[in-house]
Short mmCIF file of C-alpha atoms in Angstrom, two decimals:
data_model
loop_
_atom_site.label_atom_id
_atom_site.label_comp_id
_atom_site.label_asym_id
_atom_site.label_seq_id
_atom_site.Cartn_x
_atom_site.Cartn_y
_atom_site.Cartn_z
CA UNK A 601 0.00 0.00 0.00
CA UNK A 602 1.46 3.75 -1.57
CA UNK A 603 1.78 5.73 1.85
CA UNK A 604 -0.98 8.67 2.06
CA UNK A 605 2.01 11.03 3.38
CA UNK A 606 3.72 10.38 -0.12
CA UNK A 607 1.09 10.78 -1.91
CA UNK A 608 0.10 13.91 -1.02
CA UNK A 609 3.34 15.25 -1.24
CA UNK A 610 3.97 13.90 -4.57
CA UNK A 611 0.66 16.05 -6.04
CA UNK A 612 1.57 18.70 -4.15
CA UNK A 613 5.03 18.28 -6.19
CA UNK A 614 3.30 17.65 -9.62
CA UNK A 615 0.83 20.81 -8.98
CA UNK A 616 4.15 23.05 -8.47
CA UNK A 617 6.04 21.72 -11.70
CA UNK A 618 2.63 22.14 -13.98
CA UNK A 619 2.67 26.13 -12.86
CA UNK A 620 6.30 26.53 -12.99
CA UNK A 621 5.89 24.86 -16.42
CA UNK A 622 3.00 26.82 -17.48
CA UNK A 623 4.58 30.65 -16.52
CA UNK A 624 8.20 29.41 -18.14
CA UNK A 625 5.71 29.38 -21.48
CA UNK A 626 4.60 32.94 -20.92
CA UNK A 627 7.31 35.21 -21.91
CA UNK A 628 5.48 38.59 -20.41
CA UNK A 629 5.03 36.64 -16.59
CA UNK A 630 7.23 38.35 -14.44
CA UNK A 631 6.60 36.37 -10.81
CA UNK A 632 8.46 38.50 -8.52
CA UNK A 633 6.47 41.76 -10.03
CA UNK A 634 2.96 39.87 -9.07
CA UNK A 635 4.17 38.79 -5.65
CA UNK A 636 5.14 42.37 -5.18
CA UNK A 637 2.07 43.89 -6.70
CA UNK A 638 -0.05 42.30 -3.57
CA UNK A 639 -1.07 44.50 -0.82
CA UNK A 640 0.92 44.24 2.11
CA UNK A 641 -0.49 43.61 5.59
CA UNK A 642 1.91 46.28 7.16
CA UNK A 643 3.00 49.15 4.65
CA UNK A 644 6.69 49.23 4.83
CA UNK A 645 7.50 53.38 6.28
CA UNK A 646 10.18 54.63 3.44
CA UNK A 647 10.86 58.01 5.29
CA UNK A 648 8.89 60.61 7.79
CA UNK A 649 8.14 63.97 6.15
CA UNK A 650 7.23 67.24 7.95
CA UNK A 651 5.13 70.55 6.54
CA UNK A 652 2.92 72.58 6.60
CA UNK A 653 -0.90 71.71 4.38
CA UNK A 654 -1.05 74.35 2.50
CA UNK A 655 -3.77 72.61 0.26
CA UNK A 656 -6.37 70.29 0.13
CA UNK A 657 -7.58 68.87 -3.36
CA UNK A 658 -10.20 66.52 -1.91
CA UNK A 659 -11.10 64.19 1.01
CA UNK A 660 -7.70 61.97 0.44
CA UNK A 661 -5.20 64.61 -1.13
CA UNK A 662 -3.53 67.55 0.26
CA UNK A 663 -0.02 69.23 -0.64
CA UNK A 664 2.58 69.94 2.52
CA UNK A 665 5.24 72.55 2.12
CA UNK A 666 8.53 71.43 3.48
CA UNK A 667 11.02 73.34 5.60
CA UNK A 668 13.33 73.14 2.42
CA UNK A 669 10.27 74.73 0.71
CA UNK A 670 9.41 71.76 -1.36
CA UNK A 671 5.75 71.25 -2.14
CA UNK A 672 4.86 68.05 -2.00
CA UNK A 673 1.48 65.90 -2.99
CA UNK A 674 -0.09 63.50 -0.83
CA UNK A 675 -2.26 60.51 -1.24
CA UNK A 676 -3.06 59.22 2.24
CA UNK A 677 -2.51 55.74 2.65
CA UNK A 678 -5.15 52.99 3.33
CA UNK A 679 -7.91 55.32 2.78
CA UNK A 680 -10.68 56.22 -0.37
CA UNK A 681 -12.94 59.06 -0.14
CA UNK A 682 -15.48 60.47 -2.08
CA UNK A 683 -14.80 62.16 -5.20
CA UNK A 684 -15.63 65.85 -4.86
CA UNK A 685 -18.02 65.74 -7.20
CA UNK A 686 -20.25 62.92 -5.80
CA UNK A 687 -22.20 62.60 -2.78
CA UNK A 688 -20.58 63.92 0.54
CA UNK A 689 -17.43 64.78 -1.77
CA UNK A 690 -17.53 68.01 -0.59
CA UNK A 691 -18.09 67.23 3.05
CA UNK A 692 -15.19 64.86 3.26
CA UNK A 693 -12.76 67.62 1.65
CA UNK A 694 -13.94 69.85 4.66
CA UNK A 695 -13.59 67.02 7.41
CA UNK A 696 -9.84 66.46 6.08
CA UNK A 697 -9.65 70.67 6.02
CA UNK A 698 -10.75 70.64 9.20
CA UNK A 699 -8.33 68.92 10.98
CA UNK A 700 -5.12 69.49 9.26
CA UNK A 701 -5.50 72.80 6.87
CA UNK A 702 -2.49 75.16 7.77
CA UNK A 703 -1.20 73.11 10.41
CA UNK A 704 2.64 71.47 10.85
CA UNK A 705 1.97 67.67 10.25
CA UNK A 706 4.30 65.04 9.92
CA UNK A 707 3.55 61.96 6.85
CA UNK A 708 5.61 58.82 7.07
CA UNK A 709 5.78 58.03 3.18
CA UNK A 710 4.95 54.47 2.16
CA UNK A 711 6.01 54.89 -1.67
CA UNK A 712 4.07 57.02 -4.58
CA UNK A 713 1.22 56.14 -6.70
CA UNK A 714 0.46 55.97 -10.19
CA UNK A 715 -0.26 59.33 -10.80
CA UNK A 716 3.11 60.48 -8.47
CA UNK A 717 2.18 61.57 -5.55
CA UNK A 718 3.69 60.53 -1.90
CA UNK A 719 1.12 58.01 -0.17
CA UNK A 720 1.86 58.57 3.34
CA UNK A 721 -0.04 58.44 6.53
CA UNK A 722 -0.69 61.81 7.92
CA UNK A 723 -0.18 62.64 11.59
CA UNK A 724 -1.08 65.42 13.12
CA UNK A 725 -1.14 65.86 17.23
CA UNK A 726 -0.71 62.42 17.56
CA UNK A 727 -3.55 61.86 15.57
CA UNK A 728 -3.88 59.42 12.53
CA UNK A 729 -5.57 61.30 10.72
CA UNK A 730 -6.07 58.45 7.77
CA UNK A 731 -7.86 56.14 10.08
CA UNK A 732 -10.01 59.20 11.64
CA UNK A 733 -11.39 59.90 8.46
CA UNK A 734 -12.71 56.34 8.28
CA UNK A 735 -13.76 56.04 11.76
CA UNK A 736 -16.35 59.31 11.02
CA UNK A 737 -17.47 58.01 8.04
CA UNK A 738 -15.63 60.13 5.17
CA UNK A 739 -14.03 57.21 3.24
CA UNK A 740 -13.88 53.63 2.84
CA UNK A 741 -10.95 51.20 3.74
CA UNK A 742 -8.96 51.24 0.07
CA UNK A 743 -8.93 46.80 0.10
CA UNK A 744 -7.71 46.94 -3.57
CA UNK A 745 -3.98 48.41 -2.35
CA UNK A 746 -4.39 48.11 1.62
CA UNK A 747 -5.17 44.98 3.81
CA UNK A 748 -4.46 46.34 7.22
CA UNK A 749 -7.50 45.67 9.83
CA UNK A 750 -7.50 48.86 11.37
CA UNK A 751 -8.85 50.23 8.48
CA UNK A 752 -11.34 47.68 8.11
CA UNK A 753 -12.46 47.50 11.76
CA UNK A 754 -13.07 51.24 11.61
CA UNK A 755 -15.02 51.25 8.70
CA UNK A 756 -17.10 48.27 9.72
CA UNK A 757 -17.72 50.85 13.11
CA UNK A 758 -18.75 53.74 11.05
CA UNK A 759 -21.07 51.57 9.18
CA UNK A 760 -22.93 50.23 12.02
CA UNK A 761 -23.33 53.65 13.24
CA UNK A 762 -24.26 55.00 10.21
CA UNK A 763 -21.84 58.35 10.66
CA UNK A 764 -20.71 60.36 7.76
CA UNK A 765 -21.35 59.32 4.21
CA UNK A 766 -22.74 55.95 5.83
CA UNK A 767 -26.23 57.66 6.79
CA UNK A 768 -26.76 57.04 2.87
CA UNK A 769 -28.93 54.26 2.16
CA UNK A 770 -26.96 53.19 -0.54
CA UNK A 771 -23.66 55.14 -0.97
CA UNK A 772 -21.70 54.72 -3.83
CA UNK A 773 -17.62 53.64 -3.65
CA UNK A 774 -15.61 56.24 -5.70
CA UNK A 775 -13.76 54.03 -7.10
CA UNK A 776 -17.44 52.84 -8.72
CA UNK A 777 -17.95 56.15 -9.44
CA UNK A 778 -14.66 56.77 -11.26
CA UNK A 779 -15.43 53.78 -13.40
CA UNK A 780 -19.01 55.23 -14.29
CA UNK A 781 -18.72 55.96 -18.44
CA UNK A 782 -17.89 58.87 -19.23
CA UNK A 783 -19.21 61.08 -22.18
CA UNK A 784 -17.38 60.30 -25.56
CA UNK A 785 -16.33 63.17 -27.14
CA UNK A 786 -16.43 63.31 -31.26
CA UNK A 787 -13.35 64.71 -33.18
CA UNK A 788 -14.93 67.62 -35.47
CA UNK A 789 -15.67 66.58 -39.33
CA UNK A 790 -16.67 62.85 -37.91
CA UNK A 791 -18.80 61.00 -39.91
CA UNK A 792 -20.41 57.96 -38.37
CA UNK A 793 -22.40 55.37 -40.17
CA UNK A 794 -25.40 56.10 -41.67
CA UNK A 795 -28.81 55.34 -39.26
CA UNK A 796 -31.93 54.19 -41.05
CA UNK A 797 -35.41 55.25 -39.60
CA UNK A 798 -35.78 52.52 -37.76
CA UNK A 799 -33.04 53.10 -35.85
CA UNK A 800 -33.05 56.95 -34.88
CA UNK A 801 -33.46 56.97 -31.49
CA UNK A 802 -36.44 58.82 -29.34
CA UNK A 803 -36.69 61.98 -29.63
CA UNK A 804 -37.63 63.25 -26.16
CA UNK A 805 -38.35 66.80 -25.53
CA UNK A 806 -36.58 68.50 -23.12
CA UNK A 807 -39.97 69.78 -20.51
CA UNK A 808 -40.26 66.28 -20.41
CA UNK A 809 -37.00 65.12 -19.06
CA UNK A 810 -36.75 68.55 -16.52
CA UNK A 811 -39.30 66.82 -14.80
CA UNK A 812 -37.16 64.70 -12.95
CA UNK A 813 -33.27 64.69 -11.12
CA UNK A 814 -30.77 61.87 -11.11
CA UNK A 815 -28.34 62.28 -8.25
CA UNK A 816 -25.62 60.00 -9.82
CA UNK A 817 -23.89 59.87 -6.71
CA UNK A 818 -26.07 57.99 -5.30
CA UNK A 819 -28.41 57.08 -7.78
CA UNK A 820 -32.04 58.18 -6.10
CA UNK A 821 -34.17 59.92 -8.43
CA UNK A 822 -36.09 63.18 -7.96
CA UNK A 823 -39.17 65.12 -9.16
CA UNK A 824 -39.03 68.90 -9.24
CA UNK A 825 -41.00 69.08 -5.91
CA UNK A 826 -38.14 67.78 -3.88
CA UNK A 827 -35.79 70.02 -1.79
CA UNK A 828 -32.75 67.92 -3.58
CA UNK A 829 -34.31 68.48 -7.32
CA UNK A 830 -31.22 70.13 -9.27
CA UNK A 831 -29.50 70.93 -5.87
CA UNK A 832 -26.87 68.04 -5.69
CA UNK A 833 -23.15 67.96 -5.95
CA UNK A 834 -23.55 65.96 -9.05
CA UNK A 835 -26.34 64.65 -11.37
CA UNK A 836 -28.80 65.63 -14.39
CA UNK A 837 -31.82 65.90 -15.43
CA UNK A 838 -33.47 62.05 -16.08
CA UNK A 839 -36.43 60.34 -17.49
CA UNK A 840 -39.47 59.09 -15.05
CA UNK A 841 -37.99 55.60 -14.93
CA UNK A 842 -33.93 56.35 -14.80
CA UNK A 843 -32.61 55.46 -10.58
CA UNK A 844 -34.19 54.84 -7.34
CA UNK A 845 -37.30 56.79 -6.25
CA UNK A 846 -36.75 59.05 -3.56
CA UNK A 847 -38.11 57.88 -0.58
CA UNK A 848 -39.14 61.56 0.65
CA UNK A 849 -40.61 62.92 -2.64
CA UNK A 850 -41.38 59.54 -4.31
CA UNK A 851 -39.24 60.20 -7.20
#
């Protein structure tokens, strides 16, 4: 009788050489780059900067100015808040204002982004100001390039208690929102295929579709009696059918 031990070893062998085997075939697999790519549990600290904010951009992004008089972008680490121009955008650019604009902070770097700028977590009093964000409800825990549980222990807190952008019903990730389509734009002279009558979309006149507002950050639909018709931080004006009904003004 073939020992179990050996067995299992000896698949657990076979598995190994058939993906060895199988990324030796691909000539763009590069393993070390996608073991590095994961997120780590513990962002590795690169260096501890010190400045004053002298700028916020939004609820994740500000700009220090170094003593050597240096300005320098941040990203804060861990952390993804609302887009400015979505639902309680504007809110979490004033709760990040709040607590650090014009002050001295210190950010201990972690690396830079896509887009070049430091990510860092921001300190400020003693403060983490990254994870205090979260724990009042002005972003989520960014799982895509962070793993660490504090992060997702406070946002499972401000959930629960529904503070900040979590008193939504339904709010909306920015990163969904960033991936929402965006208009295409036509180069001048275009000429596009020819439509026959059949095809030529519905005309709908425009008192008909003022009727109604979509609030595409969070996708709740209002008529023109509602206090929130036309008066959000980002939407348009929608057919009867387009979103969620409001639950106030029924949509």
């Amino acid at each position: 009788m073939v020992d179990a031990g050996f067995l299992r070893v000896t698949r657990t062998a076979i598995s190994a050489w058939l993906v060895i085997s199988l990324f030796a075939g691909c000539d763009q697999f590069d393993l070390a780059s996608a073991l590095s790519s994961r997120p780590p549990t513990e962002p590795r600290i690169v260096e501890t900067l010190t400045g004053k904010v002298i700028r916020i951009a939004d609820g994740d992004t500000l700009t220090i100015l170094t003593d050597d008089n240096l300005q320098v972008k941040i990203r804060l680490e861990g952390i993804d808040a609302p887009e400015r121009g979505q639902a309680y955008g504007m809110r979490a650019t004033t709760a990040l204002a709040e607590m650090v604009s014009g002050r001295v902070v210190n950010v201990h770097t972690t690396g830079t982004d896509k887009y070049d700028r430091t990510l860092g977590f921001v300190e400020v009093d003693g403060t983490d100001v990254n994870l205090k964000l979260v724990e009042d409800g002005w972003g989520w825990h960014f799982t895509k390039y962070n793993s660490q549980e504090k992060f997702a222990t406070a946002e499972r807190a401000a959930r629960a208690a529904k503070r900040g952008l979590w008193a939504q019903d339904r709010p909306m990730a920015p990163w969904d929102y960033r991936g929402l389509e965006k208009p295409v734009i036509v180069p001048a002279g275009f000429v596009g295929p020819r439509i026959t009558a059949a095809e030529k979309p519905e005309i709908v006149p425009a008192s008909s579709t003022r009727k109604f507002w979509l609030n595409t950050g969070t996708g709740v639909r209002h008529n023109s009696r509602c206090r929130n018709f036309a008066n959000t931080n980002h939407g348009y004006f929608c057919r009867s059918t387009e979103g969620r009904a409001c639950g106030i003004c029924g949509g």
